[in-house]
Coordinates of N, CA and C in Angstrom, one line a residue:
X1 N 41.0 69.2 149.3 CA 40.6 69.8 148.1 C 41.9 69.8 147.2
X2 N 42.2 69.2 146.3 CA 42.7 69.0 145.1 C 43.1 70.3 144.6
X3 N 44.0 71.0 143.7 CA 44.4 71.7 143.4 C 44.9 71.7 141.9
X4 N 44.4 72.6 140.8 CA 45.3 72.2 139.6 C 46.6 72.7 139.4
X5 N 47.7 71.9 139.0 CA 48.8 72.0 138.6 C 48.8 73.5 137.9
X6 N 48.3 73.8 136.8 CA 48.1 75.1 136.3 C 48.0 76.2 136.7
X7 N 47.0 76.2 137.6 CA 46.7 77.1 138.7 C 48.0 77.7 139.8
X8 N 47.9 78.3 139.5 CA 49.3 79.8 140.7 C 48.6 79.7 141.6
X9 N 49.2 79.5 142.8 CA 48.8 79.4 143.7 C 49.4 81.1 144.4
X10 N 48.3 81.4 145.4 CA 48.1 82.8 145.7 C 49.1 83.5 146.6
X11 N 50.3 82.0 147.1 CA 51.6 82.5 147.8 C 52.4 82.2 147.4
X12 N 52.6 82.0 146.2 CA 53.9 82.1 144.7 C 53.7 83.3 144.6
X13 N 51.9 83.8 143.8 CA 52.2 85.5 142.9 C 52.6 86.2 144.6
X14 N 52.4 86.3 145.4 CA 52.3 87.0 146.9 C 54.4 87.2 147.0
X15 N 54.9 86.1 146.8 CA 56.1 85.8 147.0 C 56.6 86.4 145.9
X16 N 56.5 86.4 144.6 CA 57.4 87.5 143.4 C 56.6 88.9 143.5
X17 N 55.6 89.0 143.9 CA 55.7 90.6 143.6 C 56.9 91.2 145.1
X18 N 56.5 90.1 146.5 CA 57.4 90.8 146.8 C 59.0 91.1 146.8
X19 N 59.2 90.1 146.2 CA 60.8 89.8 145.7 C 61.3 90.7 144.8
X20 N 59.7 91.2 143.9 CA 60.0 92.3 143.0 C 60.2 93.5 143.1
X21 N 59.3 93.7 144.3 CA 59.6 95.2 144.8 C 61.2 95.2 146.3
X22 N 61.8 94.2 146.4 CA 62.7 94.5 147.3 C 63.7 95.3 145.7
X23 N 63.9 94.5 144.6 CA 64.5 95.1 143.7 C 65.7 93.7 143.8
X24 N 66.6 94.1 143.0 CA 67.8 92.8 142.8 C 69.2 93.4 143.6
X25 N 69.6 94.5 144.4 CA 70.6 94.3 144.8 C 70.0 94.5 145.9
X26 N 69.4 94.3 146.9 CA 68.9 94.1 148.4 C 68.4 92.5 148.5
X27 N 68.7 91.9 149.7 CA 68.4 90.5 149.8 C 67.3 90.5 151.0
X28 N 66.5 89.7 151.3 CA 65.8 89.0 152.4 C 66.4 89.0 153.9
X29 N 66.2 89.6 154.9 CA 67.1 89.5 156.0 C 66.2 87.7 156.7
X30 N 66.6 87.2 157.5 CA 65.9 86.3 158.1 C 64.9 85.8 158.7
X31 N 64.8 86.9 159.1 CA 63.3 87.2 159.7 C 62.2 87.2 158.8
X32 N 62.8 88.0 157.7 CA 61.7 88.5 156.7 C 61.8 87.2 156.0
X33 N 62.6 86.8 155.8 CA 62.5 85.0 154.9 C 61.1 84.4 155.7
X34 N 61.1 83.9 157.2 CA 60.0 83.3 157.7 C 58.8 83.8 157.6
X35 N 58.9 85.2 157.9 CA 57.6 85.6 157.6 C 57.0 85.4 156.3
X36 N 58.2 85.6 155.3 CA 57.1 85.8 154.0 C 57.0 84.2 153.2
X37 N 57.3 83.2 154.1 CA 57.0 81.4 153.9 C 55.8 81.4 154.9
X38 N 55.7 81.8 156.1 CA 54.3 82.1 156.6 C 53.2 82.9 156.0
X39 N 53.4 83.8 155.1 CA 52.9 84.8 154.6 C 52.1 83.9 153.1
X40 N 53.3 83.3 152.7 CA 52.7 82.6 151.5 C 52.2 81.3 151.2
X41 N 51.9 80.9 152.6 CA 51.1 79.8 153.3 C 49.8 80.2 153.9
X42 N 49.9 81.6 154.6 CA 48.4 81.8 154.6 C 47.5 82.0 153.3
X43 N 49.0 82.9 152.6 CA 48.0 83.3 151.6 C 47.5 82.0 150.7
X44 N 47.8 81.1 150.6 CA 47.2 79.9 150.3 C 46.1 79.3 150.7
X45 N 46.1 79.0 152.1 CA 44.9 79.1 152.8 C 43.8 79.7 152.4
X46 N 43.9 80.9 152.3 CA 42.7 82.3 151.9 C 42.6 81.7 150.2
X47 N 43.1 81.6 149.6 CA 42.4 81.0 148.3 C 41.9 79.8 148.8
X48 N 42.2 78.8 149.2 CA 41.5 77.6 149.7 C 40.2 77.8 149.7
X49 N 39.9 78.5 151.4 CA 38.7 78.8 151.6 C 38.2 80.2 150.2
X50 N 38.4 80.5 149.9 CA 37.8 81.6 148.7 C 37.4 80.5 148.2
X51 N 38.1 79.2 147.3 CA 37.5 78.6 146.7 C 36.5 77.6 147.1
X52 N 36.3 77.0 148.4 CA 35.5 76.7 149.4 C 33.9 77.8 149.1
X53 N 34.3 79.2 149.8 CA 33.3 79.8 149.6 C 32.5 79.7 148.2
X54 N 33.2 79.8 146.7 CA 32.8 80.0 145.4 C 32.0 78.4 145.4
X55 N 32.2 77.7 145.7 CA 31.8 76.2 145.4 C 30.2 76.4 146.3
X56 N 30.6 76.5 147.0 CA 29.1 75.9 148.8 C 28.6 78.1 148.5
X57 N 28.6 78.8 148.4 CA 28.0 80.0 148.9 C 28.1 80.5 150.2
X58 N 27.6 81.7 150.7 CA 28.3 81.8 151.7 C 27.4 81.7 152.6
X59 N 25.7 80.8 152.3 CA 25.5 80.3 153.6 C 24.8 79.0 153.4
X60 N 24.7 77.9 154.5 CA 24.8 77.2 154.5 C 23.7 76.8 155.7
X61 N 22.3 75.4 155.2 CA 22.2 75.2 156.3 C 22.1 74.3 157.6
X62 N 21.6 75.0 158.9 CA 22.1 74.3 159.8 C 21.5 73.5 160.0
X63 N 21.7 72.4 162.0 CA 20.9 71.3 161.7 C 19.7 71.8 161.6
X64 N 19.3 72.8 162.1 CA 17.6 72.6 162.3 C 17.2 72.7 161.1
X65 N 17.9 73.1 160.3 CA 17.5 73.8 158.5 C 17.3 75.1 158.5
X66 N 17.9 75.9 159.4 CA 17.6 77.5 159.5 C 19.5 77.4 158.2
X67 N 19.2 78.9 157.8 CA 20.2 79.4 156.6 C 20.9 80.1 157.9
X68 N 22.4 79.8 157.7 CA 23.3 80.4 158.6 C 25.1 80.7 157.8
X69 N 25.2 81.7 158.1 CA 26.7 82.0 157.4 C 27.3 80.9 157.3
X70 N 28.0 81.2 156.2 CA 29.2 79.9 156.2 C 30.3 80.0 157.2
X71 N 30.7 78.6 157.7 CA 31.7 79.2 159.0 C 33.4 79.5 157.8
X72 N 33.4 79.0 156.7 CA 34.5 79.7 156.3 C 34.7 81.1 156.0
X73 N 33.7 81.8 156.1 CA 33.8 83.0 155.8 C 34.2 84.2 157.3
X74 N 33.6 83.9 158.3 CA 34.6 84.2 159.7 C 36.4 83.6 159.7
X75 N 36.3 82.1 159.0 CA 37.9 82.0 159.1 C 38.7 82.6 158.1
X76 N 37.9 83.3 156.7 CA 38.5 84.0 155.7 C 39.0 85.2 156.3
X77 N 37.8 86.0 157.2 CA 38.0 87.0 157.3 C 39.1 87.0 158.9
X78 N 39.6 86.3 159.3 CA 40.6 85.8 160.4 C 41.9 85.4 159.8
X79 N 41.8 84.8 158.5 CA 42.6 84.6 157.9 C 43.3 85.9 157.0
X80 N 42.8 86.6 156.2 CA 42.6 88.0 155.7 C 43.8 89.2 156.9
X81 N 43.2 89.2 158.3 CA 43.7 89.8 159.3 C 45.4 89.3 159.6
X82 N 45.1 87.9 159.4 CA 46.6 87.3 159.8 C 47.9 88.0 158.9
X83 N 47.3 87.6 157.3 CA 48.1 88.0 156.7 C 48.3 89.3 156.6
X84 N 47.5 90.4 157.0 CA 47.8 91.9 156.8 C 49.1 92.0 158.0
X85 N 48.4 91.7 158.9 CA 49.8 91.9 160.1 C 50.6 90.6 159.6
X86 N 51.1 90.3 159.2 CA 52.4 89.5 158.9 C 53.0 90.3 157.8
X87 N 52.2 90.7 156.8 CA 52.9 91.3 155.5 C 53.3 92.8 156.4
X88 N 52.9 93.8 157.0 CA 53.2 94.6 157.7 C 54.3 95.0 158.4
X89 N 54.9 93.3 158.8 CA 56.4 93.6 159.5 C 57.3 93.6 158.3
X90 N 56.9 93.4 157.1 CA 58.0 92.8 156.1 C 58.5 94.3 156.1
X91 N 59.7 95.4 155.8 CA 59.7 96.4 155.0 C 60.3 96.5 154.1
X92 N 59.5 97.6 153.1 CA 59.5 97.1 151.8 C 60.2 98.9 151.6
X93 N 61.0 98.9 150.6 CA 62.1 100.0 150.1 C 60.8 100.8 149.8
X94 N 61.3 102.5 149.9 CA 60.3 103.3 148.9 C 60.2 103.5 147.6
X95 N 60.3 104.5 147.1 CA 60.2 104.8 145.6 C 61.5 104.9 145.3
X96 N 62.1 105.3 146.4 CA 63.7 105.8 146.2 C 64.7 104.8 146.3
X97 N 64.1 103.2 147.3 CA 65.1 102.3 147.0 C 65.3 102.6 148.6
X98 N 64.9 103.0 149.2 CA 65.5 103.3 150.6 C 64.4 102.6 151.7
X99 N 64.4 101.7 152.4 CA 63.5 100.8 153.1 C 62.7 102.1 154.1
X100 N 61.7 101.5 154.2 CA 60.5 102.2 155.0 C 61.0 102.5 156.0
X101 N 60.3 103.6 156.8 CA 60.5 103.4 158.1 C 59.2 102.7 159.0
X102 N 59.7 102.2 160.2 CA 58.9 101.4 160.9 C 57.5 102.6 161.7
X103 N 56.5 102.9 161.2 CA 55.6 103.4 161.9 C 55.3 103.8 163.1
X104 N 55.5 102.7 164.2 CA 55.5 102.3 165.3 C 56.6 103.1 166.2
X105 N 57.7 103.1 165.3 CA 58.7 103.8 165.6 C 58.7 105.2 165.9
X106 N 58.2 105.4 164.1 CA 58.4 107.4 163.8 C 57.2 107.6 165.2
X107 N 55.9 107.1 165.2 CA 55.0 108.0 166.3 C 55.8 107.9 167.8
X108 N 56.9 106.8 168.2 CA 57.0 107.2 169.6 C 58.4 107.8 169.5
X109 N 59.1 108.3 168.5 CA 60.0 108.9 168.2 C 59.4 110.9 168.2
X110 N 57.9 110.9 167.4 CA 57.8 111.9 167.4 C 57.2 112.5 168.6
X111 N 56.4 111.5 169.5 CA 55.9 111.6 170.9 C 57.1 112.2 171.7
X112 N 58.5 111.6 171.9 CA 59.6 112.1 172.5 C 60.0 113.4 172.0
X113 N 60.1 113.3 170.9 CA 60.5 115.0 169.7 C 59.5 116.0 170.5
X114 N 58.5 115.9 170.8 CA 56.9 116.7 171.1 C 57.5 117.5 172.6
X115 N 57.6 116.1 173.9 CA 57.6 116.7 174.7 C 58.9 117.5 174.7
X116 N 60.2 116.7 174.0 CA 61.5 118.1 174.1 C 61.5 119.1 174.0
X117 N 60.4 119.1 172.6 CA 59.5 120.7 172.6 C 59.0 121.2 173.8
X118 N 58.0 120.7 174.2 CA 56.9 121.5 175.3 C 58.0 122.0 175.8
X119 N 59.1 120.9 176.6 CA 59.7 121.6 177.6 C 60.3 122.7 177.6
X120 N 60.9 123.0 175.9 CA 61.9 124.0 175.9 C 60.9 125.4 175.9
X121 N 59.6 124.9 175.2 CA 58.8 126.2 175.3 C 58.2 126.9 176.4
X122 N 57.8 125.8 177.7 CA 57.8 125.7 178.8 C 58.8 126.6 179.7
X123 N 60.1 126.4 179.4 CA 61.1 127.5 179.5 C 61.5 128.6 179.4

């Protein structure tokens, strides 16, 4: 499928808002470089099929001539999932300018904090 030159493609705008929210004195570490060239290659993809879906509808039919989902709409929504966990590892500064913390982290950080408690109250 052909693409117009005019047309922004959906992992350019995906790529400056995030370059905009890192801010201008923080850079890209390397990791986060790959991800967010994988990140803005899915996100291309998912316009693809979006415009796939907008063109054909979202069902389509089979051989027998029964109406049946479009199969890009299972790979949109596969595709959709990809990119949320890839944009997820990126981290992104808070309000303050000070990078997130890793989620994953604070709950098995606060799980350890918990039991130090019990034990001491246990005591």
């Amino acid at each position: 499928m052909a693409r117009k030159k005019a047309q922004e493609l959906a992992g350019d705008e995906l790529r400056q808002k995030y370059d905009a929210a890192l801010g201008d004195d923080t850079e890209w570490d390397e990791k986060d470089i790959v991800i967010l060239e994988l990140a803005q290659r899915q996100a291309n993809d998912i316009q693809a099929l979006e415009e796939v879906l907008a063109a054909d509808g979202m069902t389509v039919r089979g051989s027998a001539g029964q109406v049946r989902l479009h199969p890009a709409v299972a790979e949109l929504r596969m595709q959709r999932l990809a990119l949320t966990r890839m944009l997820a590892q990126i981290p992104l500064p808070d309000e303050f300018g000070q990078p997130k913390k890793n989620p994953v982290k604070q709950r098995a950080s606060r799980r350890r904090w918990d039991r130090v408690q019990a034990r001491r109250e246990g005591d």
